[in-house]
Amino acid sequence: MLGLMQNRQLLISTMIEHAQKQYGDIEIVSRTNEGPIHRYTYKDCAGRSKQLAKALTKLGVIVGDRIGTMAFNGFRHMELYFGISGMGAVCHTVNPRLSADNVAYIVNHAEDKYFFVDLPFVPLLENVESRLNSVEGVVIMTDKAHMPDTKLKNVICYEELIQSENDDYVWPDFDENTASALCYTSGTTGNPKGVLYSHRSATLHAFSALSGEGLSFSHKDTILLVVPMFHVNAWGIPYASAMCGAKLVLPGACLDGRSVHELIEKESVTVSAGVPTVWMMLLKYIKDAHKTFSTMRRTIIGGAAVPRSMIETFKKEYNVQVLHAWGMTETSPVGTACHLKRKHEGMLDDDFFALSAKQGPPVFGVEMKIVSATGEELPWDGKTCGRLLVRGPWITSGYFRGEGGEAIDAEGWFDTGDISTIDEDGYMQVTDRAKDVVKSGGEWISSIDMENQTVGLPGIVEAAVIAVPHPKWQERPLVIAVKQPGATVTKEDVIDHLSKSMAKWQLPDDVVFVDELPHGATGKLLKNVLRTKFRDHQLV
Amino acid sequence: MLGLMQNRQLLISTMIEHAQKQYGDIEIVSRTNEGPIHRYTYKDCAGRSKQLAKALTKLGVIVGDRIGTMAFNGFRHMELYFGISGMGAVCHTVNPRLSADNVAYIVNHAEDKYFFVDLPFVPLLENVESRLNSVEGVVIMTDKAHMPDTKLKNVICYEELIQSENDDYVWPDFDENTASALCYTSGTTGNPKGVLYSHRSATLHAFSALSGEGLSFSHKDTILLVVPMFHVNAWGIPYASAMCGAKLVLPGACLDGRSVHELIEKESVTVSAGVPTVWMMLLKYIKDAHKTFSTMRRTIIGGAAVPRSMIETFKKEYNVQVLHAWGMTETSPVGTACHLKRKHEGMLDDDFFALSAKQGPPVFGVEMKIVSATGEELPWDGKTCGRLLVRGPWITSGYFRGEGGEAIDAEGWFDTGDISTIDEDGYMQVTDRAKDVVKSGGEWISSIDMENQTVGLPGIVEAAVIAVPHPKWQERPLVIAVKQPGATVTKEDVIDHLSKSMAKWQLPDDVVFVDELPHGATGKLLKNVLRTKFRDHQLV
């Protein structure tokens, strides 16, 4: 027997519609590529998102079409989030820090019909344009006055595009399971894989973000969105902000400590969200410049494990509470958020910081378990490590176009590839990555990919890539290679070679040559041995 | 193109499962019918709900069966909420204050297969048992020691029933649109009509309750649930509490001021939820007894318009913030909650109380509009009155077994039967029930507004305003009021008081004083009774 409730669908358009009607006067503040600070309201954003949807319709975009974006956090990117998804097309955010090869692969794999690009990324797009098979036109996200000279073909100016339309547009109604957004993971093996979000998953995830065990956002907040909008829906914060009417501050390209601090103070930011690297730069800046935070009392950190020392510094020096969260592209992303529970009230500092360094309990909607290598469920004792599996309505069920085969098991569990403990109170802590990805400033660098590229250089027999701790980027890649007898390959040769296929920030900080690499019984590289041996290796 | 997100269903069982795993140590405290305070945890509640589901299965209950309950707020009622719905059956809460005729009608209409009854209602059920067609057995919600002598047939003791089972039960998985609960409206005309909730609607509604623009519940709260569990899912609070791990306090049968205040203080309640009548009793008690609230800082009031005077008293005398909410059985119920917005920060007291007396903006998920008699959409100007229509995933699409015909129009709007304004900021205010508004010479006079103004006059306890036929104006307002014992308020005092805030043509033509006003089963004023009684009242 079915209930007799209205069959209203959970759609992203209803979020911006709600913001328009209920929070029409609340500001969205952006640092622009053109220079000045831009400010407008949710009402403006809603109207322009509708203009965009009309313009895209006129360009022939229909439900299900993929539309690429490569942009910093700014108001036009917000309009893409709502305009593209709202009309039923798929907002495909592309990470501009990927190599040209990867960008070309991803855009072709997604079959993006149009591509929206921020000014600073026009040269990058010019480089790959000839290899893009599906893109019918490139929209440069600026106004007429700032349009660059470009060799791109079929170029459209964003402001001209939308100004040709009015905002007399009614968001269409459709199945909430319709695809809304697409984001590729930079996986450790094989090609990048696309995670395809739905309107339903985005809405449920945003509902969770508004709860006290999620990210606790409300209309009282001014949120500084440092996490890039090309990363996993910017953690769903554009959606959640519209739903609750939070003021939103978008920092554009300037993520240095001074610029971020200036925005926090000028806009009276109450909460920020981003990866540890940005906060390291910020903490360094405010320490050196003897600054404080007048209004910011919370910061949400994820994307990589947060060092306990950072949590302590924020709390003790600046009275800012760190909310440590965990997730991945495949989980929309928020899976856990490390809130204290009732029993932790009055906890001593030492216990508090130890607990806060965990990734925390799963939010409602996400189920978790840890399993052994044979799939047996392991106890929640805070000590036993196992592969972390998750399940829930905003967890992937498989990758775009079936890449990578089955992503979930018969009971619907997704293997995160993380190795974790879960304690008696349900707090999850990631202890290791099953694969050996290098986490550099919130970005992942595939060690296996780099190894494969390295051995592609004549004179190299074998290579291992491991992460070495780094004070600013947390981890940086170190290549450990074995030369062919008599070969004269140098460190510079390796880096030159890798730079042909990798972005600059992905390149290894050092290359060392050894006589042989350690292997296990089945021939697998023993990276643990290398990690121990090179733990104190000085990167140059 | 559909997204590639997991097809996990939104089920009520996942709420109690989450509470069991994440908030297993958090208490549910109940004042019992047997006498003492009972306390146990969500873990206990989850385990016993599973025992109940197993026992019901053994009794032959299957997915879709309706199971009746007639009980106060207590831990066993919680187990019915989760055990019955969790197994896929329908938890049909019956209001014990209904007449025997209505109870018999409703139980037969629902075709309840089993019926769970609290000790105090056994006599009521004995009276109607012979007229019940579908009930195969009655479960008395107590232990063996407290089982009453009863003439009921096929009687089962609750504790014996569930103690025969262990908690080794896996909640079944099914479509989230499956019916979860059933609640009949006590309409003033025609037969009661059943609203059939679904697992989906209950989950989305609970998500909303956890948000800052909903009821803002979190794991930090201790919630006193005064609103009866036989009223509209107890406003969804049993579900929301389990989802967020709030401590829950269930007051049983004792809703007098002293008992309620005692529970609030002893259990360190932070927020309570109920209808205005209970708070009137509570406020009277704490004033007379010179008490205060040590921990309670919020109270959520709905079910009837909250008089501004009550909001002022709570705030000024006791530092308790009233959250005025609006909803109805057909809306699960929360449709609006009167939070202040950013622009209202620093608002002066007078404006603050005027705003707080509105029902507030719709929560995300609920769309609202006001329309004229001909269905034309009316402006949001805070002045124009129209019929309030609502739409959303937790709004009814029709009544059980098609009673009352079509409940929604072609665009999915449900007519609430309320007359409202909506202001520029989206704040809805109910000015009257469509059937209660006084139509005087083509103008509308709000009976609710006049009632609220009248009870703001010292010496007046309660007031009802009805339309009385008038030869020239068609209808004119009549105030029927109850004085405080010993008060010397006169008709002239009332009219003087009202004239401060109302236009002359809006003032009542007469004021009569009575010893008490008639109320229905849910505490609502029975204006029909008054209309009949005062049909021939001679206006002066």
Coordinates of N, CA, C and O in Angstrom, one line a residue, chain A residues 1-6 8-10 14-15 18 21-23 25-26 64 66 175-179 195-198 200-201 203-204 207-208 210-213 219-222 243 247 332 340-343 361-364 367 380 390-400 408 411-412 414 425-426, chain B residues 1-6 8 10 14-15 18 21-23 25-26 64 66 175-179 195-198 200-201 203-204 207-208 210-213 219-222 243 247 332 339-343 361-364 367 380 390-400 408 411-412 414 425-426:
Chain A
M1 N 0.8 -1.2 0.0 CA 0.0 0.0 0.0 C 0.9 1.3 0.0 O 1.7 1.4 0.9
L2 N 0.7 2.1 -1.0 CA 1.4 3.3 -1.0 C 0.8 4.5 -0.3 O -0.5 4.5 -0.1
G3 N 1.6 5.3 0.3 CA 1.0 6.5 1.0 C 0.3 7.4 0.0 O 0.5 7.3 -1.2
L4 N -0.4 8.4 0.5 CA -1.1 9.3 -0.4 C -0.5 10.7 -0.2 O -1.2 11.7 0.3
M5 N 0.8 10.8 -0.4 CA 1.5 12.1 -0.4 C 1.8 12.6 -1.8 O 1.9 11.8 -2.7
Q6 N 2.0 13.9 -1.9 CA 2.2 14.4 -3.2 C 3.5 14.0 -3.8 O 4.5 13.8 -3.1
R8 N 5.8 15.3 -5.4 CA 6.7 16.4 -5.8 C 8.1 15.9 -5.9 O 8.6 15.2 -5.0
Q9 N 8.9 16.2 -6.9 CA 10.2 15.8 -7.1 C 11.2 16.7 -6.4 O 11.0 17.9 -6.3
L10 N 12.3 16.1 -6.0 CA 13.4 16.8 -5.3 C 14.3 17.3 -6.5 O 15.1 16.6 -7.1
T14 N 14.3 23.8 -7.4 CA 13.5 24.3 -6.2 C 14.4 25.0 -5.2 O 13.8 25.8 -4.4
M15 N 15.7 24.7 -5.2 CA 16.5 25.3 -4.2 C 16.7 26.8 -4.5 O 16.6 27.7 -3.7
H18 N 13.5 28.6 -4.1 CA 13.2 28.9 -2.6 C 14.1 30.1 -2.2 O 13.6 31.0 -1.5
K21 N 12.6 33.4 -3.5 CA 11.4 33.8 -2.9 C 11.6 34.2 -1.4 O 11.0 35.1 -0.9
Q22 N 12.5 33.4 -0.7 CA 12.6 33.6 0.7 C 13.8 34.3 1.1 O 13.9 34.9 2.2
Y23 N 14.9 34.3 0.3 CA 16.1 35.0 0.7 C 16.6 35.9 -0.4 O 17.8 36.0 -0.7
D25 N 17.0 38.9 -0.8 CA 17.9 40.0 -0.5 C 19.3 39.6 0.0 O 20.1 40.4 0.3
I26 N 19.5 38.3 0.2 CA 20.8 37.8 0.8 C 21.9 37.8 -0.3 O 21.6 37.4 -1.5
G64 N 19.6 16.2 -20.3 CA 20.6 15.1 -20.4 C 21.9 15.5 -21.0 O 22.9 14.8 -20.9
R66 N 25.5 17.2 -21.6 CA 26.5 17.6 -20.6 C 27.1 18.9 -21.1 O 27.4 19.1 -22.3
D175 N 11.8 13.8 -13.4 CA 12.2 12.8 -12.4 C 13.4 13.2 -11.6 O 14.4 13.6 -12.2
E176 N 13.3 13.1 -10.3 CA 14.4 13.6 -9.4 C 15.6 12.7 -9.6 O 16.7 13.1 -9.1
N177 N 15.5 11.5 -10.2 CA 16.7 10.7 -10.4 C 17.5 11.1 -11.7 O 18.5 10.5 -12.0
T178 N 17.0 12.2 -12.4 CA 17.7 12.7 -13.5 C 19.1 13.2 -13.1 O 19.2 13.8 -12.1
A179 N 20.0 12.9 -14.0 CA 21.4 13.4 -13.7 C 21.5 14.9 -13.6 O 20.8 15.6 -14.4
V195 N 31.6 10.5 -11.9 CA 30.6 10.3 -10.9 C 29.4 11.1 -11.4 O 29.5 12.4 -11.5
L196 N 28.2 10.5 -11.5 CA 27.1 11.2 -12.1 C 26.0 11.4 -11.0 O 25.4 10.4 -10.6
Y197 N 25.9 12.6 -10.5 CA 25.0 12.9 -9.4 C 23.6 13.1 -10.0 O 23.4 13.4 -11.2
S198 N 22.6 13.0 -9.1 CA 21.2 13.2 -9.5 C 20.6 14.4 -8.7 O 21.2 14.8 -7.7
R200 N 18.0 14.2 -7.0 CA 17.6 13.6 -5.7 C 18.8 13.5 -4.7 O 18.8 13.9 -3.6
S201 N 20.0 13.0 -5.2 CA 21.1 12.9 -4.3 C 21.6 14.3 -3.9 O 22.0 14.5 -2.7
T203 N 19.8 16.9 -3.5 CA 18.9 17.5 -2.5 C 19.0 16.9 -1.1 O 19.0 17.5 -0.1
L204 N 19.1 15.5 -1.1 CA 19.2 14.8 0.2 C 20.5 15.2 0.8 O 20.5 15.4 2.1
F207 N 20.1 18.6 2.3 CA 19.3 18.5 3.6 C 20.2 18.1 4.7 O 20.2 18.6 5.8
S208 N 21.0 17.1 4.5 CA 22.0 16.6 5.5 C 22.9 17.7 5.9 O 23.2 17.9 7.1
L210 N 22.4 20.8 6.2 CA 21.7 21.8 7.0 C 21.5 21.2 8.4 O 21.1 22.0 9.3
S211 N 21.7 20.0 8.6 CA 21.4 19.4 10.0 C 22.6 19.6 10.9 O 23.7 19.8 10.5
G212 N 22.4 19.5 12.2 CA 23.4 19.6 13.2 C 24.4 18.6 13.2 O 25.5 18.7 13.7
E213 N 24.1 17.4 12.6 CA 25.1 16.4 12.5 C 25.8 16.4 11.2 O 26.7 15.6 10.9
H219 N 20.5 30.1 7.8 CA 20.4 31.5 7.3 C 21.2 32.5 8.1 O 21.4 33.6 7.7
K220 N 21.7 32.1 9.3 CA 22.5 33.0 10.1 C 24.0 33.0 9.6 O 24.8 33.9 10.1
D221 N 24.3 32.1 8.8 CA 25.7 31.9 8.4 C 26.1 32.8 7.2 O 25.3 33.1 6.3
T222 N 27.4 33.2 7.2 CA 28.1 33.7 6.0 C 29.2 32.7 5.7 O 30.1 32.6 6.5
M243 N 19.3 26.7 -0.2 CA 18.2 26.1 0.6 C 18.0 26.8 1.9 O 16.8 27.0 2.3
K247 N 24.4 33.7 3.4 CA 25.2 34.6 2.6 C 26.4 33.8 2.1 O 27.0 33.0 2.9
S332 N 29.5 12.4 -2.8 CA 28.7 13.7 -3.0 C 29.2 15.0 -2.4 O 28.6 16.0 -2.7
L340 N 31.0 16.5 18.2 CA 31.0 15.9 19.5 C 29.6 15.5 19.9 O 28.6 16.1 19.4
K341 N 29.5 14.4 20.6 CA 28.2 13.9 21.1 C 28.0 14.3 22.5 O 28.9 14.9 23.2
R342 N 26.8 14.1 23.0 CA 26.4 14.5 24.4 C 27.4 14.0 25.4 O 27.8 14.7 26.3
K343 N 27.9 12.8 25.2 CA 28.8 12.2 26.3 C 30.1 12.9 26.3 O 30.9 12.8 27.2
P361 N 31.5 10.5 13.0 CA 30.4 9.6 12.7 C 29.8 9.9 11.4 O 29.8 11.0 10.9
P362 N 29.2 8.8 10.8 CA 28.4 9.1 9.6 C 27.2 9.9 9.8 O 26.6 9.8 10.9
V363 N 26.9 10.8 8.9 CA 25.6 11.5 8.9 C 24.5 10.6 8.6 O 24.6 9.6 8.0
F364 N 23.3 11.0 9.1 CA 22.1 10.2 8.8 C 22.0 10.1 7.2 O 22.1 11.1 6.5
E367 N 25.3 4.9 5.6 CA 25.7 3.7 6.4 C 27.1 3.4 6.2 O 27.6 3.5 5.1
W380 N 33.6 -2.4 15.8 CA 33.7 -1.0 16.0 C 34.4 -0.8 17.4 O 33.8 -0.6 18.4
V390 N 30.7 2.1 2.3 CA 29.6 3.0 2.6 C 28.4 2.7 1.6 O 28.5 2.2 0.5
R391 N 27.2 3.2 2.1 CA 26.0 2.9 1.4 C 25.1 4.1 1.7 O 25.0 4.6 2.8
G392 N 24.3 4.5 0.7 CA 23.3 5.6 0.9 C 22.9 6.3 -0.3 O 23.5 6.1 -1.4
P393 N 21.9 7.1 -0.2 CA 21.3 7.7 -1.4 C 22.1 8.7 -2.1 O 21.7 9.2 -3.2
W394 N 23.2 9.2 -1.5 CA 24.1 10.1 -2.3 C 25.5 9.5 -2.5 O 26.5 10.2 -2.6
I395 N 25.5 8.1 -2.5 CA 26.7 7.4 -2.8 C 26.6 6.8 -4.2 O 25.5 6.3 -4.6
T396 N 27.7 6.8 -5.0 CA 27.6 6.3 -6.3 C 27.2 4.9 -6.4 O 27.5 4.1 -5.5
S397 N 26.5 4.5 -7.5 CA 26.2 3.1 -7.8 C 27.0 2.6 -8.9 O 26.9 1.4 -9.2
G398 N 27.8 3.5 -9.6 CA 28.6 3.0 -10.7 C 29.1 4.3 -11.4 O 28.5 5.3 -11.3
Y399 N 30.1 4.1 -12.3 CA 30.7 5.3 -12.9 C 30.1 5.5 -14.3 O 29.5 4.5 -14.9
F400 N 30.2 6.7 -14.8 CA 29.6 7.1 -16.1 C 30.1 6.2 -17.2 O 31.3 5.9 -17.3
I408 N 29.5 -1.3 -6.9 CA 29.0 -1.7 -5.6 C 28.7 -3.2 -5.5 O 28.6 -3.9 -6.6
E411 N 24.9 -6.1 -2.0 CA 24.1 -5.5 -0.9 C 24.2 -3.9 -1.0 O 23.7 -3.2 -0.2
G412 N 24.8 -3.5 -2.1 CA 24.8 -2.0 -2.4 C 25.9 -1.3 -1.7 O 26.0 -0.1 -1.8
F414 N 29.6 0.4 -1.3 CA 30.6 0.9 -2.2 C 31.9 0.9 -1.4 O 32.0 1.3 -0.2
D425 N 31.8 4.6 19.7 CA 30.8 5.7 19.5 C 30.5 6.0 18.1 O 29.8 7.0 17.8
G426 N 31.0 5.2 17.2 CA 30.7 5.4 15.8 C 31.6 6.3 15.0 O 31.3 6.7 13.9
Chain B
M1 N 18.5 11.3 -19.1 CA 19.7 10.6 -18.5 C 19.5 10.6 -17.0 O 19.4 11.6 -16.4
L2 N 19.6 9.4 -16.4 CA 19.4 9.3 -14.9 C 20.8 9.3 -14.3 O 21.8 8.9 -14.9
G3 N 20.9 9.9 -13.1 CA 22.1 9.9 -12.3 C 22.5 8.5 -12.0 O 21.7 7.5 -12.1
L4 N 23.7 8.3 -11.5 CA 24.2 7.0 -11.1 C 24.5 7.0 -9.6 O 25.6 6.8 -9.1
M5 N 23.4 7.3 -8.9 CA 23.5 7.3 -7.4 C 22.7 6.1 -6.9 O 21.8 5.6 -7.5
Q6 N 23.1 5.6 -5.7 CA 22.5 4.4 -5.2 C 21.0 4.7 -4.9 O 20.6 5.7 -4.4
R8 N 19.0 3.9 -2.6 CA 18.6 3.5 -1.3 C 17.3 4.3 -0.9 O 17.2 5.4 -1.3
L10 N 14.3 5.9 1.4 CA 14.1 6.7 2.6 C 13.1 5.9 3.5 O 11.9 6.0 3.2
T14 N 15.4 3.2 9.0 CA 16.8 3.7 9.0 C 17.0 4.8 10.0 O 18.1 5.0 10.5
M15 N 15.9 5.4 10.5 CA 16.0 6.4 11.5 C 16.4 5.8 12.9 O 17.3 6.2 13.6
H18 N 19.8 4.3 12.8 CA 20.8 5.3 12.9 C 20.9 5.6 14.4 O 22.1 5.7 15.0
K21 N 22.7 2.9 16.4 CA 24.2 2.8 16.1 C 24.9 4.1 16.6 O 26.0 4.0 17.1
Q22 N 24.3 5.2 16.4 CA 25.0 6.5 16.7 C 24.7 7.2 18.0 O 25.4 7.9 18.6
Y23 N 23.5 6.9 18.5 CA 23.0 7.5 19.7 C 22.4 6.5 20.7 O 21.4 6.8 21.4
D25 N 23.2 5.5 23.5 CA 23.2 5.8 24.9 C 22.3 6.9 25.3 O 22.1 7.2 26.5
I26 N 21.7 7.5 24.3 CA 20.8 8.7 24.6 C 19.5 8.2 25.1 O 18.9 7.3 24.6
G64 N 1.5 -3.3 4.7 CA 0.2 -2.6 4.3 C -0.9 -2.8 5.3 O -1.9 -2.0 5.3
R66 N -3.1 -2.2 8.5 CA -3.2 -1.0 9.5 C -3.3 -1.6 10.9 O -4.0 -2.5 11.2
D175 N 9.8 0.0 -1.2 CA 9.6 1.3 -1.8 C 9.3 2.4 -0.7 O 8.5 2.2 0.1
E176 N 10.1 3.5 -0.8 CA 9.9 4.6 0.2 C 8.5 5.2 0.1 O 8.1 6.0 1.0
N177 N 7.8 5.0 -1.0 CA 6.4 5.6 -1.1 C 5.4 4.7 -0.4 O 4.2 5.0 -0.3
T178 N 5.8 3.6 0.2 CA 4.9 2.7 1.0 C 4.3 3.5 2.1 O 5.0 4.3 2.8
A179 N 3.1 3.3 2.4 CA 2.4 3.9 3.5 C 3.0 3.6 4.8 O 3.4 2.4 5.1
V195 N -5.5 10.8 6.5 CA -4.3 11.2 5.7 C -3.2 10.1 5.9 O -2.9 9.6 7.0
L196 N -2.8 9.6 4.7 CA -1.9 8.4 4.7 C -0.5 8.9 4.3 O -0.2 9.2 3.2
Y197 N 0.4 8.9 5.3 CA 1.8 9.3 5.2 C 2.6 8.2 4.6 O 2.3 7.0 4.7
S198 N 3.7 8.5 4.0 CA 4.6 7.5 3.4 C 6.0 7.6 4.1 O 6.3 8.6 4.8
R200 N 8.7 8.1 2.7 CA 9.4 9.2 2.0 C 9.0 10.5 2.6 O 9.8 11.3 3.0
S201 N 7.7 10.7 2.8 CA 7.2 12.0 3.3 C 7.7 12.2 4.8 O 8.1 13.3 5.2
T203 N 10.4 11.0 6.1 CA 11.9 11.2 6.2 C 12.2 12.6 5.7 O 13.0 13.3 6.4
L204 N 11.6 13.1 4.6 CA 11.9 14.4 4.1 C 11.4 15.5 5.2 O 12.1 16.5 5.4
F207 N 13.9 15.5 7.9 CA 15.1 16.3 7.5 C 14.9 17.8 7.6 O 15.7 18.5 8.1
S208 N 13.7 18.2 7.2 CA 13.3 19.6 7.3 C 13.3 20.1 8.8 O 13.8 21.2 9.1
L210 N 15.2 19.1 11.1 CA 16.5 19.3 11.6 C 17.2 20.5 11.1 O 18.3 20.9 11.6
S211 N 16.6 21.2 10.2 CA 17.3 22.4 9.6 C 16.9 23.6 10.4 O 15.9 23.7 11.2
G212 N 17.8 24.7 10.2 CA 17.6 25.9 11.0 C 16.3 26.7 10.6 O 15.8 27.5 11.3
E213 N 15.8 26.4 9.4 CA 14.6 27.1 9.0 C 13.4 26.2 9.3 O 12.2 26.6 9.1
H219 N 21.4 17.0 18.2 CA 21.7 16.1 19.3 C 22.0 16.8 20.6 O 22.1 16.2 21.6
K220 N 22.1 18.1 20.5 CA 22.3 18.9 21.8 C 21.0 19.1 22.6 O 21.0 19.5 23.7
D221 N 19.9 18.8 21.9 CA 18.6 19.1 22.5 C 18.0 18.0 23.4 O 18.3 16.8 23.1
T222 N 17.3 18.4 24.4 CA 16.4 17.5 25.1 C 15.0 18.0 24.8 O 14.6 19.2 25.2
M243 N 16.6 10.6 14.3 CA 17.6 11.0 13.3 C 18.8 11.8 13.8 O 19.9 11.6 13.3
K247 N 17.7 13.8 23.1 CA 17.1 13.2 24.2 C 15.6 13.5 24.1 O 15.2 14.7 23.9
S332 N 1.7 17.0 7.3 CA 2.7 16.1 8.0 C 3.3 16.5 9.4 O 3.9 15.7 9.9
H339 N 10.9 31.8 11.9 CA 12.2 32.3 12.2 C 12.4 33.7 11.8 O 11.9 34.1 10.7
L340 N 13.3 34.4 12.5 CA 13.7 35.7 12.0 C 14.7 35.5 10.9 O 15.5 34.6 10.9
K341 N 14.7 36.5 9.9 CA 15.7 36.5 8.9 C 16.8 37.5 9.2 O 16.7 38.2 10.2
R342 N 17.8 37.4 8.4 CA 19.0 38.3 8.6 C 18.6 39.8 8.7 O 19.1 40.5 9.6
K343 N 17.6 40.2 7.9 CA 17.2 41.6 7.9 C 16.6 42.0 9.2 O 16.4 43.2 9.5
P361 N 7.6 32.0 7.4 CA 7.9 31.6 6.0 C 7.8 30.1 5.8 O 8.1 29.3 6.8
P362 N 7.5 29.6 4.6 CA 7.5 28.2 4.4 C 8.9 27.6 4.5 O 9.9 28.2 4.1
V363 N 9.0 26.4 5.0 CA 10.3 25.7 5.0 C 10.6 25.2 3.6 O 9.7 25.0 2.8
F364 N 11.9 24.9 3.4 CA 12.2 24.4 2.1 C 11.5 23.1 1.8 O 11.5 22.2 2.7
E367 N 5.9 24.7 -1.0 CA 5.6 25.9 -1.8 C 4.2 26.4 -1.3 O 3.3 25.7 -0.9
W380 N 2.0 39.2 -2.5 CA 2.7 39.0 -1.2 C 2.9 40.4 -0.7 O 4.1 40.9 -0.8
V390 N -1.0 25.0 -0.7 CA 0.3 24.5 -0.5 C 0.6 23.3 -1.3 O -0.3 22.6 -1.8
R391 N 1.9 23.0 -1.5 CA 2.3 22.0 -2.4 C 3.7 21.5 -1.9 O 4.5 22.3 -1.4
G392 N 3.9 20.2 -2.0 CA 5.2 19.7 -1.5 C 5.2 18.2 -1.2 O 4.1 17.6 -1.2
P393 N 6.4 17.6 -1.1 CA 6.4 16.1 -0.9 C 5.9 15.6 0.4 O 5.8 14.4 0.5
W394 N 5.6 16.4 1.3 CA 4.9 15.9 2.5 C 3.5 16.5 2.7 O 3.0 16.6 3.8
I395 N 2.9 16.9 1.6 CA 1.5 17.4 1.6 C 0.6 16.3 1.0 O 1.0 15.7 0.0
T396 N -0.5 16.1 1.5 CA -1.4 15.1 1.1 C -1.8 15.3 -0.4 O -1.9 16.4 -0.9
S397 N -2.0 14.1 -1.1 CA -2.5 14.2 -2.5 C -3.9 13.7 -2.6 O -4.5 13.8 -3.6
G398 N -4.4 13.3 -1.4 CA -5.8 12.8 -1.4 C -6.0 12.0 -0.1 O -5.0 11.5 0.5
Y399 N -7.3 11.7 0.2 CA -7.6 11.1 1.5 C -7.7 9.6 1.3 O -8.0 9.1 0.2
F400 N -7.5 8.8 2.4 CA -7.6 7.4 2.4 C -9.0 6.9 1.8 O -10.0 7.4 2.2
I408 N -6.4 17.8 -4.5 CA -5.5 18.7 -5.1 C -5.9 19.1 -6.5 O -6.6 18.4 -7.1
E411 N -2.5 21.4 -10.8 CA -1.1 21.7 -10.6 C -0.5 21.2 -9.3 O 0.6 21.6 -8.9
G412 N -1.3 20.4 -8.6 CA -0.8 19.8 -7.4 C -1.0 20.6 -6.1 O -0.5 20.2 -5.1
F414 N -2.8 22.0 -2.8 CA -3.8 21.6 -1.8 C -4.4 22.8 -1.2 O -3.6 23.7 -0.7
D425 N 8.4 39.6 2.7 CA 9.5 38.7 3.1 C 9.1 37.3 3.1 O 9.9 36.4 3.6
G426 N 7.9 37.0 2.7 CA 7.5 35.6 2.6 C 6.9 35.0 3.9 O 6.7 33.8 4.0

